[in-house]
Each structure stands twice: as structure tokens, then as C-alpha cells.
mmCIF file of C-alpha atoms in Angstrom:
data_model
loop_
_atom_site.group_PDB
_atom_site.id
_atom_site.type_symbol
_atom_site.label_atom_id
_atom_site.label_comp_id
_atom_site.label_asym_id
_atom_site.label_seq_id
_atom_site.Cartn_x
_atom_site.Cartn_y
_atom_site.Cartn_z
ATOM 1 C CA UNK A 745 0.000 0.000 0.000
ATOM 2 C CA UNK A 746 1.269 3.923 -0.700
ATOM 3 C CA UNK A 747 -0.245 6.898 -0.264
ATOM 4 C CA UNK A 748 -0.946 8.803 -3.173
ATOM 5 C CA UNK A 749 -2.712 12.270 -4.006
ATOM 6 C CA UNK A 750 -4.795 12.023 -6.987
ATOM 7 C CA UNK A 751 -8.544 14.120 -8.007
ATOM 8 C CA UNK A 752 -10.997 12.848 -10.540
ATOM 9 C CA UNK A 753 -9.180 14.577 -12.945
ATOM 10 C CA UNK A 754 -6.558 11.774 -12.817
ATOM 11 C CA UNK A 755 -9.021 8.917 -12.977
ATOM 12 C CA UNK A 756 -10.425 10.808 -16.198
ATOM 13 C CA UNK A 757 -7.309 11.387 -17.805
ATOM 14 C CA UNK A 758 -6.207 7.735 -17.229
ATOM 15 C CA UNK A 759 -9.398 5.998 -18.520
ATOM 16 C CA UNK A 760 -8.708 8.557 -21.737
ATOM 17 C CA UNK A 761 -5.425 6.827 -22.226
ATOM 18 C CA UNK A 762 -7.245 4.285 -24.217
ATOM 19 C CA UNK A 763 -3.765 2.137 -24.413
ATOM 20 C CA UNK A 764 -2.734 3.003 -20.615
ATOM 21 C CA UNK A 765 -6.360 1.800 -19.811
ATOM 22 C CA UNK A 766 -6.448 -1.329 -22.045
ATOM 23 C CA UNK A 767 -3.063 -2.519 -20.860
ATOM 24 C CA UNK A 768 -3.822 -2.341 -17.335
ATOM 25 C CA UNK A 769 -7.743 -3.938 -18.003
ATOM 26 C CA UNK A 770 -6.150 -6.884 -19.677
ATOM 27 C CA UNK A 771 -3.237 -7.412 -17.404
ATOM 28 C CA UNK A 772 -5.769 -7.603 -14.475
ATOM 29 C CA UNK A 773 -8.047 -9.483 -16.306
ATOM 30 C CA UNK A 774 -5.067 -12.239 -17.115
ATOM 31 C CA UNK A 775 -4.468 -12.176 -13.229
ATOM 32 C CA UNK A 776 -7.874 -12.872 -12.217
ATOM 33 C CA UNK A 777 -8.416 -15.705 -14.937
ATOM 34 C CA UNK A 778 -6.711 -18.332 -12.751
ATOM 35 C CA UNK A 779 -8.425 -21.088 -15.211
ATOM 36 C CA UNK A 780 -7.322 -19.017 -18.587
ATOM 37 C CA UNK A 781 -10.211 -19.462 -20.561
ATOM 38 C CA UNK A 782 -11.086 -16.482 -20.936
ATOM 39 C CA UNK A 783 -14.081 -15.928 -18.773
ATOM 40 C CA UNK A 784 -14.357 -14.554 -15.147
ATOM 41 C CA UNK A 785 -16.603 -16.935 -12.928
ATOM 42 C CA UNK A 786 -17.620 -15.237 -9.892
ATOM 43 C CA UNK A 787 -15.293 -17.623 -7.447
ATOM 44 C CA UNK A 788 -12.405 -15.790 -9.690
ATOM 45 C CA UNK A 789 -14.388 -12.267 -9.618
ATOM 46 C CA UNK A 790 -14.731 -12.798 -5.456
ATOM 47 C CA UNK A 791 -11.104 -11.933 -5.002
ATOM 48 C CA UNK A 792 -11.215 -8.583 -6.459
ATOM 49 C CA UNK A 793 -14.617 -7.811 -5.876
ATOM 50 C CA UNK A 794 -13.452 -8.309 -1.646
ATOM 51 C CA UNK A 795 -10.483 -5.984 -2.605
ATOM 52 C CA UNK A 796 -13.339 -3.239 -2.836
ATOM 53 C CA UNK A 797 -13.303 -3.100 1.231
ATOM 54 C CA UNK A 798 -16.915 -2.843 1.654
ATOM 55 C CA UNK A 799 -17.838 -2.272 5.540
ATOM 56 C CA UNK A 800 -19.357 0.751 7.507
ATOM 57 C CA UNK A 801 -17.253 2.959 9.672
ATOM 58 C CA UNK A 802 -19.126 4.923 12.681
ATOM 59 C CA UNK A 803 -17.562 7.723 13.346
ATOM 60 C CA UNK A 804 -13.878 6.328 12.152
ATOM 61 C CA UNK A 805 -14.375 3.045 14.295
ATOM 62 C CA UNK A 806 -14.852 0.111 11.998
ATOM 63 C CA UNK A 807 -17.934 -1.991 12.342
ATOM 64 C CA UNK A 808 -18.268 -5.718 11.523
ATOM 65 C CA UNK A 809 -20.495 -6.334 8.774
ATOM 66 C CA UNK A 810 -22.796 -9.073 8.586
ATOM 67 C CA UNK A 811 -21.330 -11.727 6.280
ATOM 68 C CA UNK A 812 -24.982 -12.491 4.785
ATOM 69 C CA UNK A 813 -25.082 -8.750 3.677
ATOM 70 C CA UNK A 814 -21.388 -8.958 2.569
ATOM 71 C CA UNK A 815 -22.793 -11.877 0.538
ATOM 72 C CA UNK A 816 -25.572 -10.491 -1.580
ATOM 73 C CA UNK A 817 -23.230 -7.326 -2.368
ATOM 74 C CA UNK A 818 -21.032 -9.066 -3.454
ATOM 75 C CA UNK A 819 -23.812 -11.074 -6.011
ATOM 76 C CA UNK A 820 -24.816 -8.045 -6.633
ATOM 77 C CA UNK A 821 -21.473 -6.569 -7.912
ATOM 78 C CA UNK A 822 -20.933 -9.746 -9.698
ATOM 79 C CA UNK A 823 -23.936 -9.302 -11.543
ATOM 80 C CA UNK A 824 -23.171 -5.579 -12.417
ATOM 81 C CA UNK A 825 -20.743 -6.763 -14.092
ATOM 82 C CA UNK A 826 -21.976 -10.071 -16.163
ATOM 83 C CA UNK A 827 -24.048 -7.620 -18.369
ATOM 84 C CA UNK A 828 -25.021 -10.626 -20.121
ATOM 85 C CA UNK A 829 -26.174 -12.506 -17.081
ATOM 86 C CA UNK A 830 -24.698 -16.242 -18.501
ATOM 87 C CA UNK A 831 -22.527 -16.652 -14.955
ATOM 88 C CA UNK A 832 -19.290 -15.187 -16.011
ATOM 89 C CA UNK A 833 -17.288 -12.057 -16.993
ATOM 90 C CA UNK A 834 -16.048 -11.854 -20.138
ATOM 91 C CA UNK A 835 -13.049 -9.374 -20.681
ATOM 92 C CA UNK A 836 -15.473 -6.142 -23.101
ATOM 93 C CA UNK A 837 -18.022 -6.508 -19.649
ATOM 94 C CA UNK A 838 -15.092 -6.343 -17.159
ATOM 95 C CA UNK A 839 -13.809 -3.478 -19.128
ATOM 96 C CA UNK A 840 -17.375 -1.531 -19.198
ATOM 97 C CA UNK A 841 -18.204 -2.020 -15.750
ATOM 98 C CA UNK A 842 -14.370 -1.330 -14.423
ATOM 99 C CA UNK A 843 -14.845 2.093 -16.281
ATOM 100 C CA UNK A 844 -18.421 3.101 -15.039
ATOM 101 C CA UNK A 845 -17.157 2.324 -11.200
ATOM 102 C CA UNK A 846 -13.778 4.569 -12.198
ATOM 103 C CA UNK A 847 -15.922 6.989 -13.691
ATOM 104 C CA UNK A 848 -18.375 7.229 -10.742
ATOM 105 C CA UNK A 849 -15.480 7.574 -8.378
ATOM 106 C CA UNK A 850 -14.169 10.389 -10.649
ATOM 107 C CA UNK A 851 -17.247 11.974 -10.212
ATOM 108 C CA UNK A 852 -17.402 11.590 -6.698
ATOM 109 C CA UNK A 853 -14.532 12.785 -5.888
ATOM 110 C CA UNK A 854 -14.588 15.994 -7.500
ATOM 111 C CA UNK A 855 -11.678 17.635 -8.716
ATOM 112 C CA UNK A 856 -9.902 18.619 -5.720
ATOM 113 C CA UNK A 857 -6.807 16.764 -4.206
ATOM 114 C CA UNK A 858 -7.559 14.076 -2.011
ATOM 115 C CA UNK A 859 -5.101 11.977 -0.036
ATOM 116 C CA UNK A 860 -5.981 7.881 -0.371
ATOM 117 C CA UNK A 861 -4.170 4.883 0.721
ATOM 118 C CA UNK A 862 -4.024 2.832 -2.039
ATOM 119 C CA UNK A 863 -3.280 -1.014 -2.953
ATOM 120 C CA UNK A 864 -0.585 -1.705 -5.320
ATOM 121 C CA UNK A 865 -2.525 -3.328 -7.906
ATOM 122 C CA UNK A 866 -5.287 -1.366 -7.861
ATOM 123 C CA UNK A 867 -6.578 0.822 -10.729
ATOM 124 C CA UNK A 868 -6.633 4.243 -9.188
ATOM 125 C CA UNK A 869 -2.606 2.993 -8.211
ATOM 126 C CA UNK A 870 -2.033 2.693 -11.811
ATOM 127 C CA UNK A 871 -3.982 6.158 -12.616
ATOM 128 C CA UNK A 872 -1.838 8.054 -9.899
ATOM 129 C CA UNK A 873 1.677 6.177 -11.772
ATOM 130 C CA UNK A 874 0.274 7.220 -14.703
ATOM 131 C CA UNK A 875 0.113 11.034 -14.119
ATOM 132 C CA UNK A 876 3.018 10.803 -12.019
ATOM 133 C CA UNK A 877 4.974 9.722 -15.285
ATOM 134 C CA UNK A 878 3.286 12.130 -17.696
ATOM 135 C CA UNK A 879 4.701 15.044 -15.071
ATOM 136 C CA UNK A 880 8.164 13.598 -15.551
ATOM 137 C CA UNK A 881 7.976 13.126 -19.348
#
């Protein structure tokens, strides 16, 4: 984990990057499709989908969630993404769907500076890289 300052700007500008973007969809893609055939079933999807940290904070104090709930969010999520609903992920419907959630986090986030602790893998990781190379370039 690092901590990086990024706005939605740099999300944006990333998902722009058409061959930045695509690189780093398909790479992630590769890594998730343990089985390699090309498809993301949702016991491959699970792992990244728990990466998403969902649980409630009170007041900055972490509170246990209920692993049914956890459960049907993550179905849920998994079917956000299988636009075609046939059980699995293919790599054009992890693409869409990785974009709209990028996109809505753009959005929220506005375009002012905000400080996030960030996984190493994760996409918003590889949009702060990204800008932090284009500054050096």
C-alpha cells in the first residue's frame, strides 16, 4: 500500500489513455483468470470484488459487517458486471463495468486533491503512476 494524491481529474485522464487503460484492463483481467479461458466466474471475480473493502465505519471506528449482507453485495457486484447474465465475466463486460465504477469515483470525488491509501494493484494505483509519469515526461 502507498499513499498517493490524486482528483478525478486523474481517474479521467487515465481511462482517456485508451492504451494506458487497455493494458492495465487486460493485465488484471489475465491475473484474475486463474483457469485461462477467458471468462471470469464469480469464485475468480470474489477476489477482487473483496479488494473493494466494503464495511461501515461509525464515526472512524470500523464496524463488523454481517457476512450475509457482505454476501448479496457481493452477487450483486458480480452481476453488475456479467451484463449478459450467462454466470461469467467476459473481458469487453469487465472493461465496461471497471470504467463506469472509475468513472463514478471520478465523479465523486470531485476535482480537488484528495489523499488515499491505495493497494498496489489497484486501478486508481495505476492512474496516480500514470500522471506521475506524464509530469516527468
Amino acid at each position: 500500500m502507498s499513499v498517493e494524491i490524486l482528483d478525478g481529474a486523474t481517474i479521467v485522464n487515465f481511462m482517456e489513455d485508451e492504451e494506458a487503460f487497455n493494458v492495465q484492463i487486460c493485465d488484471r483481467f489475465a491475473h484474475l483468470d486463474s483457469d485461462h479461458d477467458g471468462r471470469l466466474s464469480y469464485g475468480e471475480m470474489l477476489k477482487e470484488l473483496q479488494c473493494l473493502r466494503i464495511f461501515e465505519t461509525h464515526f472512524g471506528v470500523d464496524v463488523e459487517t454481517d457476512p450475509d449482507e457482505l454476501v448479496r453485495v457481493y452477487d450483486s457486484l458480480f452481476l453488475q458486471f456479467d451484463h449478459d447474465l450467462n454466470g461469467t465475466v467476459d473481458l469487453e463486460e469487465f472493461k465496461s463495468e471497471t470504467k463506469q465504477m472509475m468513472l463514478a469515483m471520478a465523479n465523486g470525488m470531485g476535482f480537488l486533491p484528495v489523499q488515499m491509501v491505495l493497494e498496489e494493484d489497484s486501478f486508481l494505483k495505476k492512474a496516480a503512476e500514470w500522471e506521475s509519469a506524464k509530469l516527468v515526461a
